PDB file of C-alpha atoms in Angstrom:
ATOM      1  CA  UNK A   1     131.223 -23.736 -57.034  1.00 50.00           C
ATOM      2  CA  UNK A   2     131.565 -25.518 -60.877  1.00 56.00           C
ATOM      3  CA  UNK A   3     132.015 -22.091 -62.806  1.00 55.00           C
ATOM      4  CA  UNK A   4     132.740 -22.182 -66.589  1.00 59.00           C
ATOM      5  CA  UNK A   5     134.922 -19.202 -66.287  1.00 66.00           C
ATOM      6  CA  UNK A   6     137.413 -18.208 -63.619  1.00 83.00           C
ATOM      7  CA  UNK A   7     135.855 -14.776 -62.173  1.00 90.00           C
ATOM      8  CA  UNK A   8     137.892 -11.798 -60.578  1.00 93.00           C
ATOM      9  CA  UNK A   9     136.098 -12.530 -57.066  1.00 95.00           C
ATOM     10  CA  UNK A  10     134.144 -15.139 -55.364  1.00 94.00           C
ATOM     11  CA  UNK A  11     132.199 -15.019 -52.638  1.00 95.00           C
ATOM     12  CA  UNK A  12     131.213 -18.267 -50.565  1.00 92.00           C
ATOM     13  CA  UNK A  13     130.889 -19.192 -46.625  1.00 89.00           C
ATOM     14  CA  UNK A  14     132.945 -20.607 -44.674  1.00 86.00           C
ATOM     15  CA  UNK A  15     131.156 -23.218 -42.100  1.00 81.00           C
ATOM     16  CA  UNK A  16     132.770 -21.583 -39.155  1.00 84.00           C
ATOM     17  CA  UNK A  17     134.209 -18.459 -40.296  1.00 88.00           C
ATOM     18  CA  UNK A  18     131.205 -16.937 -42.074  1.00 88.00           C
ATOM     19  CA  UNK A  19     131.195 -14.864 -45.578  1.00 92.00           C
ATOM     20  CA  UNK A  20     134.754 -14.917 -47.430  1.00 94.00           C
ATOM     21  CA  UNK A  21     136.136 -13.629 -50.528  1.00 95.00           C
ATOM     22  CA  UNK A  22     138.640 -15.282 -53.057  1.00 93.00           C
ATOM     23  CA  UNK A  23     140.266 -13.059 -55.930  1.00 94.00           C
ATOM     24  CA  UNK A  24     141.938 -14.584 -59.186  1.00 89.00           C
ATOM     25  CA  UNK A  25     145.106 -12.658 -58.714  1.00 87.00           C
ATOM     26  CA  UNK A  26     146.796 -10.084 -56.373  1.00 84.00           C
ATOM     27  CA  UNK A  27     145.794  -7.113 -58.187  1.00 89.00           C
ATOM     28  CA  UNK A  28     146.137  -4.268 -55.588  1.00 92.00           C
ATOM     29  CA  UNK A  29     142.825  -2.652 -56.614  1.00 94.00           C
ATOM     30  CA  UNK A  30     141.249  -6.259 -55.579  1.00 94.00           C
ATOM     31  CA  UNK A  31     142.507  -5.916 -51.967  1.00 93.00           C
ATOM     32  CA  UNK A  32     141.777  -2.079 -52.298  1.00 94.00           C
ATOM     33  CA  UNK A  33     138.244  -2.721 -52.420  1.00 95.00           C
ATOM     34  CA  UNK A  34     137.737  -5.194 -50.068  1.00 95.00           C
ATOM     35  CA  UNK A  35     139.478  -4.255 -46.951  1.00 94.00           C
ATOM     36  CA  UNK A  36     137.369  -1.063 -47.622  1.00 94.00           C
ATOM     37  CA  UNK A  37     134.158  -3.439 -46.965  1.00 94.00           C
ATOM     38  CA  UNK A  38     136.093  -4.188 -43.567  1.00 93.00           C
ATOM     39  CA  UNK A  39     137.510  -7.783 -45.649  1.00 95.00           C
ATOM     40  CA  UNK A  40     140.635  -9.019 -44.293  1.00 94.00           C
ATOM     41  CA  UNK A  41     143.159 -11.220 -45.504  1.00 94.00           C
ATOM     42  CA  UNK A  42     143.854 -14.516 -44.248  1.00 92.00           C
ATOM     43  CA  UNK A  43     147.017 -16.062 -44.683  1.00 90.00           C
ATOM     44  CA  UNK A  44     146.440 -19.620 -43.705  1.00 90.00           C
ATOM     45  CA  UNK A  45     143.091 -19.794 -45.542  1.00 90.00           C
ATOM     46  CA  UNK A  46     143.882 -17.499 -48.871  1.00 91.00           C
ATOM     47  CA  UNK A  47     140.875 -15.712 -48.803  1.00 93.00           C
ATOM     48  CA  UNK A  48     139.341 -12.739 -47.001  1.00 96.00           C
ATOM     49  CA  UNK A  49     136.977 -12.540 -44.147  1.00 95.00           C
ATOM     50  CA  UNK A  50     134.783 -10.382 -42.591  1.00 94.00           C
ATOM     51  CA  UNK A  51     135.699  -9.852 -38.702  1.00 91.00           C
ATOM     52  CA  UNK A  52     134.350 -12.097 -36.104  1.00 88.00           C
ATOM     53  CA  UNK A  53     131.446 -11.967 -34.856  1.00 83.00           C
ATOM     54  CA  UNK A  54     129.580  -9.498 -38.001  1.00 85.00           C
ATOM     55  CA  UNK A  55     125.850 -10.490 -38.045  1.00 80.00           C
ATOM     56  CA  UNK A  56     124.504 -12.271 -41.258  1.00 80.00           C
ATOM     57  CA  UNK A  57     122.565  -9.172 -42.357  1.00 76.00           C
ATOM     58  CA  UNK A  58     125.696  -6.705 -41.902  1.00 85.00           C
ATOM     59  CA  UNK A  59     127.530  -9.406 -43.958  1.00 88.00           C
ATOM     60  CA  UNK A  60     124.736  -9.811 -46.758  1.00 87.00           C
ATOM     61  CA  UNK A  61     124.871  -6.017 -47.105  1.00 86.00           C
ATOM     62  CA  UNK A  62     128.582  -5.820 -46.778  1.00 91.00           C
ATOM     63  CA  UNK A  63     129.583  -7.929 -49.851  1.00 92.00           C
ATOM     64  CA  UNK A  64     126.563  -6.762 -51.838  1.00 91.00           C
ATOM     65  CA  UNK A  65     128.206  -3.460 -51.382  1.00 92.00           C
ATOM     66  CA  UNK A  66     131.511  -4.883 -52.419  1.00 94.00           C
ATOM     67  CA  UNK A  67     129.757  -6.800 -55.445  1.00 94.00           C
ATOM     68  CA  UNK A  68     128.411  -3.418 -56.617  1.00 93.00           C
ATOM     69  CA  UNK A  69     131.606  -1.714 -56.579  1.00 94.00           C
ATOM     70  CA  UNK A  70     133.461  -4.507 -58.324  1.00 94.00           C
ATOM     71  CA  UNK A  71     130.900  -4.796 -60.991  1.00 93.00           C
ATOM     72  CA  UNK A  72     131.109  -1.000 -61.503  1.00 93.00           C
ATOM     73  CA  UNK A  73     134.255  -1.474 -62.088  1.00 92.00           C
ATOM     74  CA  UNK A  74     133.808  -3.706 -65.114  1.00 93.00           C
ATOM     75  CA  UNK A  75     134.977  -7.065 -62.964  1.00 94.00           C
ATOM     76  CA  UNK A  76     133.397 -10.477 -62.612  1.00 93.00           C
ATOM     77  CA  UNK A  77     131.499 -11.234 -58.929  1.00 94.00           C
ATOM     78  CA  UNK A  78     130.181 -15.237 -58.472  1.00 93.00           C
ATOM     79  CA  UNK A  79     128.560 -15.197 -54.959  1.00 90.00           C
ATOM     80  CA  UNK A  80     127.449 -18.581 -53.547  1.00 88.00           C
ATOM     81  CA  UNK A  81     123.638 -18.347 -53.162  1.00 84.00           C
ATOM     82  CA  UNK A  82     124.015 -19.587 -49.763  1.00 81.00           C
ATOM     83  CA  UNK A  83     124.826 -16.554 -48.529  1.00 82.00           C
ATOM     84  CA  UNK A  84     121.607 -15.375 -48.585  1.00 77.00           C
ATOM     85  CA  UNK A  85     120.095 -18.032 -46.112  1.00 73.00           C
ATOM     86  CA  UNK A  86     120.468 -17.115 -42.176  1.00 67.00           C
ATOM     87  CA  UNK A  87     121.675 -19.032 -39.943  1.00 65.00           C
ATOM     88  CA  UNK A  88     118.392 -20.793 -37.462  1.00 63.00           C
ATOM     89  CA  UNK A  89     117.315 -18.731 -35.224  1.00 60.00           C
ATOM     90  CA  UNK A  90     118.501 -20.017 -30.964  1.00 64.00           C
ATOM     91  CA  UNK A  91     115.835 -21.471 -29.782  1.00 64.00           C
ATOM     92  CA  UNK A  92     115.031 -23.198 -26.517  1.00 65.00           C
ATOM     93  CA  UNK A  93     116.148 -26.872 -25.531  1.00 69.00           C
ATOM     94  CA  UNK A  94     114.139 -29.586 -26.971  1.00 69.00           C
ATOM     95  CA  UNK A  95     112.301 -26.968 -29.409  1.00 63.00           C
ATOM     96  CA  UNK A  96     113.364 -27.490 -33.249  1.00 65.00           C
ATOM     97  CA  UNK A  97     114.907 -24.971 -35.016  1.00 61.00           C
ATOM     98  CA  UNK A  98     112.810 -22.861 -37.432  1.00 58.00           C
ATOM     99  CA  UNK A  99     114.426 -23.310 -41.027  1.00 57.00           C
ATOM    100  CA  UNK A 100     114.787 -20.898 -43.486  1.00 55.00           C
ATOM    101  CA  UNK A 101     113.153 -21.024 -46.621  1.00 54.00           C
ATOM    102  CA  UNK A 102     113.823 -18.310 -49.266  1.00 52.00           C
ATOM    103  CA  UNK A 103     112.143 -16.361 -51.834  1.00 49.00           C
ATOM    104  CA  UNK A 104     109.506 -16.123 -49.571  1.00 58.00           C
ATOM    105  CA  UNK A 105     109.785 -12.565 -48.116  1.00 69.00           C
ATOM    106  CA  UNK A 106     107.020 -10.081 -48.218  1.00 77.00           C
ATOM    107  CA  UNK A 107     108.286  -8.103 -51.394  1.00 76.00           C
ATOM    108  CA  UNK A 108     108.359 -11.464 -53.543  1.00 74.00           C
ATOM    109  CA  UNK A 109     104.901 -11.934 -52.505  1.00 80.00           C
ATOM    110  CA  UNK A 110     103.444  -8.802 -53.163  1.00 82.00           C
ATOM    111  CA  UNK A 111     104.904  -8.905 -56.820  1.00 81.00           C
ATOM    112  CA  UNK A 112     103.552 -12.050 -57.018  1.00 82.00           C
ATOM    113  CA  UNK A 113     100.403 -10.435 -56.494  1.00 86.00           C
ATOM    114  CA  UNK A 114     100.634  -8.094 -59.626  1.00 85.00           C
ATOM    115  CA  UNK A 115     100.277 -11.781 -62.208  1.00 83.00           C
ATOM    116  CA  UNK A 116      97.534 -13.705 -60.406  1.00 87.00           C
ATOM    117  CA  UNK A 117      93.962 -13.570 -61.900  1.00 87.00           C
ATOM    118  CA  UNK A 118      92.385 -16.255 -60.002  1.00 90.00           C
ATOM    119  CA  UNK A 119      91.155 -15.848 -56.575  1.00 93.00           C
ATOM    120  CA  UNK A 120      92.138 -19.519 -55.408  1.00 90.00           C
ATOM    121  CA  UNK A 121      95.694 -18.263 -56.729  1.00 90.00           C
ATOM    122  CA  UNK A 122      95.731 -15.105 -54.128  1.00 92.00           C
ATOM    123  CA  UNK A 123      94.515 -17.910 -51.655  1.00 92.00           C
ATOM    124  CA  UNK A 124      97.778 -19.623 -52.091  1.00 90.00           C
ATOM    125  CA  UNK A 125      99.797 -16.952 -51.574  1.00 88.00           C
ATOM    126  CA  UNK A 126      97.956 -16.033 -48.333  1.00 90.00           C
ATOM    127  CA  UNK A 127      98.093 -19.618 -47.221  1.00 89.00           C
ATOM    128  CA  UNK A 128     102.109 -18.786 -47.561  1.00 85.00           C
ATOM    129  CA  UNK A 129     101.967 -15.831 -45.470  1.00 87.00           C
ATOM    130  CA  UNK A 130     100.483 -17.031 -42.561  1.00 88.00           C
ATOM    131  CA  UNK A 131     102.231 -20.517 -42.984  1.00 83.00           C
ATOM    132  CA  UNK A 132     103.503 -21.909 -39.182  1.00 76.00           C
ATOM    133  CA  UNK A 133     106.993 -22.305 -40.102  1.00 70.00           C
ATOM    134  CA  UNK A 134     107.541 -20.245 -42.478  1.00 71.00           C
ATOM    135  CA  UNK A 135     105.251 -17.181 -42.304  1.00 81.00           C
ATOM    136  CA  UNK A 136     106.399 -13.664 -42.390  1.00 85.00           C
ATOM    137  CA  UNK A 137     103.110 -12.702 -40.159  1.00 88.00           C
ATOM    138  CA  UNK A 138     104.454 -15.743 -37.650  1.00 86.00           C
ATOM    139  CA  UNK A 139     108.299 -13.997 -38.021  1.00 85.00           C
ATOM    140  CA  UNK A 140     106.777 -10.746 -37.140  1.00 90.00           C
ATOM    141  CA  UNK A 141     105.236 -12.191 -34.321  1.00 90.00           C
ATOM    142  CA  UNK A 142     108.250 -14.016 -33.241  1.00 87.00           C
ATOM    143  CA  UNK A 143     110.736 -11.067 -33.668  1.00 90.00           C
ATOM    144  CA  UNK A 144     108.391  -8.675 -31.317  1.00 94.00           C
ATOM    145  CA  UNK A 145     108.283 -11.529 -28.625  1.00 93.00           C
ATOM    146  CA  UNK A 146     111.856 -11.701 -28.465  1.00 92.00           C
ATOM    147  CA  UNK A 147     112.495  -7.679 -28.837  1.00 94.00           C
ATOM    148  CA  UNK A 148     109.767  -7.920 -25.288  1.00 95.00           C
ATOM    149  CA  UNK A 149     112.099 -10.472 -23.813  1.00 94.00           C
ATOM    150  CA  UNK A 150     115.324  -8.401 -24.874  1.00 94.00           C
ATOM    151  CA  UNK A 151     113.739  -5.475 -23.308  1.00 95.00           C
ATOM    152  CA  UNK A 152     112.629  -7.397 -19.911  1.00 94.00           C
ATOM    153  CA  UNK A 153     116.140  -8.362 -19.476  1.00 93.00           C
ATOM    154  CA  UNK A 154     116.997  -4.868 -18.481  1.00 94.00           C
ATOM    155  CA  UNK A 155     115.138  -5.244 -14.711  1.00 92.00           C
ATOM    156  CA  UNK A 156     114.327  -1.234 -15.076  1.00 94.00           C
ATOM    157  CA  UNK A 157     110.875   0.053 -14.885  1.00 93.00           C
ATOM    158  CA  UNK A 158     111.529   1.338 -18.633  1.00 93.00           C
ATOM    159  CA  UNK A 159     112.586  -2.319 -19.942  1.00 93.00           C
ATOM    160  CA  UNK A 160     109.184  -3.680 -18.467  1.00 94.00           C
ATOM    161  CA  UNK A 161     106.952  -1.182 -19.777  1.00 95.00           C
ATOM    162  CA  UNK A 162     108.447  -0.980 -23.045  1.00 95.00           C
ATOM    163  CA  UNK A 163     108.388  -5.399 -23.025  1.00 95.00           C
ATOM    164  CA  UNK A 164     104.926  -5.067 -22.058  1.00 95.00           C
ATOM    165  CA  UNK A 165     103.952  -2.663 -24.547  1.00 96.00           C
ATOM    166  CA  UNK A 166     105.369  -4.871 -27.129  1.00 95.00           C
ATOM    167  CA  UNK A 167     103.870  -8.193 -26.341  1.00 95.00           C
ATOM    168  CA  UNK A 168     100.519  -6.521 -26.526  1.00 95.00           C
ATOM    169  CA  UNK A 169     101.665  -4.786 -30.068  1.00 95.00           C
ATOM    170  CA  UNK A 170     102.539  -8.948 -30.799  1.00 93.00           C
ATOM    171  CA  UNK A 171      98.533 -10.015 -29.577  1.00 94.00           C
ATOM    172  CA  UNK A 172      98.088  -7.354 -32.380  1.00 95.00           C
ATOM    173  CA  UNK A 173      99.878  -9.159 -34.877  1.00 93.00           C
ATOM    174  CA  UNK A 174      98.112 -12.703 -33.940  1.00 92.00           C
ATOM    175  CA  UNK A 175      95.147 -11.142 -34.214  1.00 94.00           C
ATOM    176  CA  UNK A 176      95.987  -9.983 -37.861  1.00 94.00           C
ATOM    177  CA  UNK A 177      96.957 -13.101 -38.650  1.00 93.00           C
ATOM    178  CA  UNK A 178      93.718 -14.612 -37.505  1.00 93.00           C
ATOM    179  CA  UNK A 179      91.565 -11.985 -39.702  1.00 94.00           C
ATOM    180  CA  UNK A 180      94.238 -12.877 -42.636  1.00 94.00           C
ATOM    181  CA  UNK A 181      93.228 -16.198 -42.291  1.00 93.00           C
ATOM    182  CA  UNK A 182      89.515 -15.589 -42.395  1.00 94.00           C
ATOM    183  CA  UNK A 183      90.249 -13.798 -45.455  1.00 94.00           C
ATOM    184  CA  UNK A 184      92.714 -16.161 -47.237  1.00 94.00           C
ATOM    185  CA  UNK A 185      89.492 -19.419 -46.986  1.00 93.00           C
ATOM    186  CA  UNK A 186      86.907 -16.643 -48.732  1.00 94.00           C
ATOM    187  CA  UNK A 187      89.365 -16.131 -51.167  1.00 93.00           C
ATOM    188  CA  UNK A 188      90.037 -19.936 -51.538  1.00 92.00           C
ATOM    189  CA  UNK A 189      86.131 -20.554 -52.128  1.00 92.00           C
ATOM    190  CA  UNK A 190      85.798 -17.823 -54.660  1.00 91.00           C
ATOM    191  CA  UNK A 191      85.415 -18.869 -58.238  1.00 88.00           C
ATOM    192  CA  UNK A 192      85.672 -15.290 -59.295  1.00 90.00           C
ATOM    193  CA  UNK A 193      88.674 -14.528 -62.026  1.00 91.00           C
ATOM    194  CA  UNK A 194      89.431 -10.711 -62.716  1.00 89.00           C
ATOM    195  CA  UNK A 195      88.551  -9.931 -66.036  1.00 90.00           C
ATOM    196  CA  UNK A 196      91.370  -9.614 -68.671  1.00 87.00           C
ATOM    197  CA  UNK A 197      90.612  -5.845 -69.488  1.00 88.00           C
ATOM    198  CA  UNK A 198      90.879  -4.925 -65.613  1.00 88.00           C
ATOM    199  CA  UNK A 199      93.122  -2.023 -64.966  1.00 88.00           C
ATOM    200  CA  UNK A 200      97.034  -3.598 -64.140  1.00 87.00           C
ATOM    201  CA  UNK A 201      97.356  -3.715 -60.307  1.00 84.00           C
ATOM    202  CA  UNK A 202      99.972  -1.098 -60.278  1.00 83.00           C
ATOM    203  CA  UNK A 203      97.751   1.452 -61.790  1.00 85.00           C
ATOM    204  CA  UNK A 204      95.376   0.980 -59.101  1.00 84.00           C
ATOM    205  CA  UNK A 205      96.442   3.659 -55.746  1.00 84.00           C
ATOM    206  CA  UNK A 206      96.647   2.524 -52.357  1.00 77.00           C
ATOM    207  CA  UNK A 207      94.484   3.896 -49.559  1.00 79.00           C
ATOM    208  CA  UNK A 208      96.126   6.758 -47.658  1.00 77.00           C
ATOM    209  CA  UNK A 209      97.240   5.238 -44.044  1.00 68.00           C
ATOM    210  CA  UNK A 210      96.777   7.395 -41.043  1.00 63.00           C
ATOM    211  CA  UNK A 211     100.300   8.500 -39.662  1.00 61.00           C
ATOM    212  CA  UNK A 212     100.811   6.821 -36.395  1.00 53.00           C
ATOM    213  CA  UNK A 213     103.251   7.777 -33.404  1.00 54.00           C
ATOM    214  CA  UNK A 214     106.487   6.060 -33.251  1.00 53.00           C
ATOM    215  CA  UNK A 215     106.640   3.456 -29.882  1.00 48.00           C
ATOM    216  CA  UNK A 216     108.860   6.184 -28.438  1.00 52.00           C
ATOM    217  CA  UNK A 217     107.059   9.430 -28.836  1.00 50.00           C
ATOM    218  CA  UNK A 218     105.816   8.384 -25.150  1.00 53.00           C
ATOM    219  CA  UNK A 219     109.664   8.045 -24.001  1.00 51.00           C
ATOM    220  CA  UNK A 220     110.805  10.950 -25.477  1.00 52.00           C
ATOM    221  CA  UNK A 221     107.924  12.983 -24.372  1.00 52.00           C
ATOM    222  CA  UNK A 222     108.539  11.754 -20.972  1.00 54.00           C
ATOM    223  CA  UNK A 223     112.465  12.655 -21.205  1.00 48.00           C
ATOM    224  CA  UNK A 224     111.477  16.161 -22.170  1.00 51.00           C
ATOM    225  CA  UNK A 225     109.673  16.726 -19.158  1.00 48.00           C
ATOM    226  CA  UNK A 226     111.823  15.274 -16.766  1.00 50.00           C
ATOM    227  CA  UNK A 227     114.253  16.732 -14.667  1.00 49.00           C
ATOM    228  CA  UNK A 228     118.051  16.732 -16.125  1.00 44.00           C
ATOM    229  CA  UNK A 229     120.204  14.335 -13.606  1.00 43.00           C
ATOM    230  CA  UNK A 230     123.140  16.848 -14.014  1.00 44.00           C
ATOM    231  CA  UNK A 231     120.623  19.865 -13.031  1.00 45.00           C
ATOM    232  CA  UNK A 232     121.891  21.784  -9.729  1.00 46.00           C
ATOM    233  CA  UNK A 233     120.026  21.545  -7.296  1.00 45.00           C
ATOM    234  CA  UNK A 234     121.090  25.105  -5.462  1.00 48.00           C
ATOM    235  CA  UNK A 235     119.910  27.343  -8.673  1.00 45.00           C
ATOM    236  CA  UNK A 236     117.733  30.312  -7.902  1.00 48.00           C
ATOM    237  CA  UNK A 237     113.559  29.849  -8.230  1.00 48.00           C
ATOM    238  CA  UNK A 238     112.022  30.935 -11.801  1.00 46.00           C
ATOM    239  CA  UNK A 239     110.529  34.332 -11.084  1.00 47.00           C
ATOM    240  CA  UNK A 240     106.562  34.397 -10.771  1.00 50.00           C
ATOM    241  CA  UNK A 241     104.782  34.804 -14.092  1.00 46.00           C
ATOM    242  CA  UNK A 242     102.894  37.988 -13.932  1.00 48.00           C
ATOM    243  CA  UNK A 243      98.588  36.870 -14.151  1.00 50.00           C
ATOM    244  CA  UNK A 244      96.929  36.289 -17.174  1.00 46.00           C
ATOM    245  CA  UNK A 245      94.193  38.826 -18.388  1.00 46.00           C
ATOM    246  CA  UNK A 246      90.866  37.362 -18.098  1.00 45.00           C
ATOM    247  CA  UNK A 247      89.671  39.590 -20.622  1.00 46.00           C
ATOM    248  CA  UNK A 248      88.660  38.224 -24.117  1.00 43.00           C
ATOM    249  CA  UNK A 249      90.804  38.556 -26.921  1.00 43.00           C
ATOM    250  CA  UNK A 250      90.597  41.386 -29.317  1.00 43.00           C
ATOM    251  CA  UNK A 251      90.656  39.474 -32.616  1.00 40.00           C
ATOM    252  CA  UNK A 252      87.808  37.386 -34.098  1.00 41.00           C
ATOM    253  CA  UNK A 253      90.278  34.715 -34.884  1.00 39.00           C
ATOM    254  CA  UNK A 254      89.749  31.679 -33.469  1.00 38.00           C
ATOM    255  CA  UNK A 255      92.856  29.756 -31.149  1.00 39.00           C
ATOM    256  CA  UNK A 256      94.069  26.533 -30.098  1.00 35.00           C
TER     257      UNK A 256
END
């Protein structure tokens, strides 16, 4: 990186070794700070590195953490933007790698919502969210797939349910992005413009959404009922419960 100014810590990537940090001097505080983010110094190379094998999210997080700190501390950060871009994801032989294209994540989008006025414009950004390469409703889609195949790879009963359950929760998805798409050529046909003394977007409150069970309320209901592995088999029977009255009950109230 060209930088007018020398800064108290870079941050760039290394093509094999990942994120690493730089300092402009050997200030102990520097080195303080980042073996505290799990850095590390490398002799050979003269900068720090994160330790083999961190995942590119962990590492985003990790020096974003570090940058905060430094920055709190009245010190100069310059981070390579490259960072931010993820390496492709594996995919199979012959099949090309799905590149990464940023500033196109689901939060961008939304505030991009918040300054359009034109209906064709809204079309656009729909058109971006169900894109084939780049989509985040195709990523969803994607991600859920493999979390089925990553659960399928355990061979247990549990791993195949649970895989099954998710490739049908993925249908789901397709089938949201085909009613998206329905939605984004109305929108792209519309000549309608909202009006300039229309309330801002933000004042405007979402609909309440309908709590829904996490995917393992089933599993942990299932768990609770089961018998414990470690229980003994030799313990004594429960005692009999004593009959129910089949009388009514004496107060009005009504029960579940």
């Amino acid at each position: 990186m060209n930088l007018p100014y020398e800064p108290d810590v870079a941050f760039g990537v290394h093509p094999d070794l990942g994120v690493a940090a730089a300092v402009a001097d050997d200030r102990p505080y520097l080195d303080e700070v980042l073996r505290k983010h799990h850095f590390r110094y490398s002799q050979d190379l003269d900068v720090y590195l994160l330790p083999e094998g961190t995942g590119h999210n962990t590492a985003v997080r990790t020096m974003a953490a570090a940058t905060r700190e430094f920055q709190d501390a009245g010190l100069t950060v310059a981070t390579d933007p490259r960072i931010m871009l993820p390496s492709p994801v594996p995919t199979l032989d012959g099949v090309a790698a799905r590149t990464t294209q940023p500033g196109q994540s689901l939060t961008a989008m939304t505030g991009e919502l918040h300054e359009l006025r034109r209906s064709a414009d809204v079309a656009d950004v729909l058109k971006q969210i169900l894109d084939e390469h780049h989509g985040p409703v195709g990523d969803l889609e994607e991600f859920i797939d493999t979390a089925a195949a990553w659960c399928e790879r355990l061979d247990t009963p549990n791993g195949r349910e649970l895989g099954q359950h998710l490739r049908t929760i993925a249908h789901h998805v397709a089938f949201l992005g085909d009613r998206l798409a329905d939605a984004q050529l109305d929108l792209s046909v519309m000549p309608d413009v909202t009006p300039q003394e229309a309330r801002p977007l933000a004042d405007i409150p979402l609909p309440v959404r309908h709590q829904v069970l996490s995917v393992t309320h089933t599993a942990r209901s299932r768990a609770a009922v089961a018998p414990s592995p470690k229980r003994p088999t030799d313990l004594p029977a429960a005692p009999e419960e004593a009959p129910r009255s089949t009388a009514a009950p004496s107060s009005p109230r009504r029960t579940r």
